[in-house]
Amino acid sequence: MKAMMLTGIRQMEMGDIPEPDLINPTDVKIRMTAVGICGSDIHYYTQGQIGSQKVQYPFCVGHEGAGVVIEVGKSVNRVRPGDLIAIDPAMPCGECDQCLAGRHHTCRKLRFLGCPGQAEGCLMEYIVMPEKCCFPLTGSLTADHGSISEPLAIGVYAVRKSGGVRNMNIGIFGYGPIGMSVMLAAKAQSVHSISVTDIIDERLSIAKKEGSVLNCNPLKEDIVEKIRQVEPLGLDLAFECCGKQEAFDQAIELLKPGGRLVVVGIPEFDRWSMNVEVTRRREISLQFIRRQVNCVEDTIEMMKNGSVRIDNMITHRFPFERTGEAFDLVADYRDGVMKAMIDF
Ligand SMILES: [Zn+2]
Ligand SMILES: [Zn+2]
């Protein structure tokens, strides 16, 4: 079968590898239908690593997948051949202290699709996953909903970990697919107002369509000043969604006393720094986010019942053979790209 393999920095090739077989009675074999390209895939493509996680070439990335079940193990009962499903890329061990505490996302022996040293990704024709990772897409839900459920679940989780956004004035610093996912999840929870910042104007116009009260570009204006004009008392909550020190600083600067900063972005550097005076005097709380846990089902339900609409998320589509072009487009932030989708 065909698999899209990373072969070096900014290099990828279509390879030919054996089709995977069912091994455990709980395994499900899936024919991939759609895979979304994630910022983390791009980190591996352009840097060959995220922090200490380094790619050994050749390696297949991709973890935002949807597909059709083609074969199931003896004891599988939550999906059947022919079902269209969303795939949760996280395969926790189920036995360690973290799993037993319900923190499957920080499992000590976690295997995550497309994560170096853990598991190959899903930019290939067929994959095999445990049935726990398979979520049927029913009614009007499509493969796009399935694949978007992965980043969207991170937004749902970040909002959950923020302590709740009802009636709050929030800021989203960095409006890529994760920033947008935070916004969609916050809107579904009756947030009061959302200010958005990003350095790409096309992304800011998507934020506007989604109903933000203020959109500003830090390359063109003093965003702290601008957000202060509409939120003179400061923000209740800020979400850092781009992994940039400047965004982190602006977010803290804009929080009101008792406010909370939720850090979702993945930086390319090793250490955050922060203003001691401001964080201490205003008693700012910090919450870091590691992907998500227990949010996939709710996320799918929110798309199904219409409380979240993903219509403005996917801006580009490429056939599987042209995955490399899609990666270059996303890596260079060209053409106002939000989410690029690979179709099989
Ligand atoms: Zn992702
Ligand atoms: Zn575990």
XYZ file of C-alpha atoms and ligand atoms in Angstrom, residues 92-100 104 106-110, ligand 2:
16
model
C -2.855 4.759 26.054
C -1.703 1.633 27.919
C -4.683 1.641 30.293
C -2.570 0.374 33.202
C -0.141 3.055 34.399
C -0.764 5.548 37.228
C -1.813 8.229 34.725
C -4.299 5.965 32.929
C -5.701 4.753 36.257
C -4.874 8.829 29.467
C -0.273 11.719 29.757
C -0.013 7.909 29.817
C 3.549 6.809 30.611
C 3.518 4.393 27.669
C 1.362 6.417 25.305
Zn -0.940 4.427 30.631
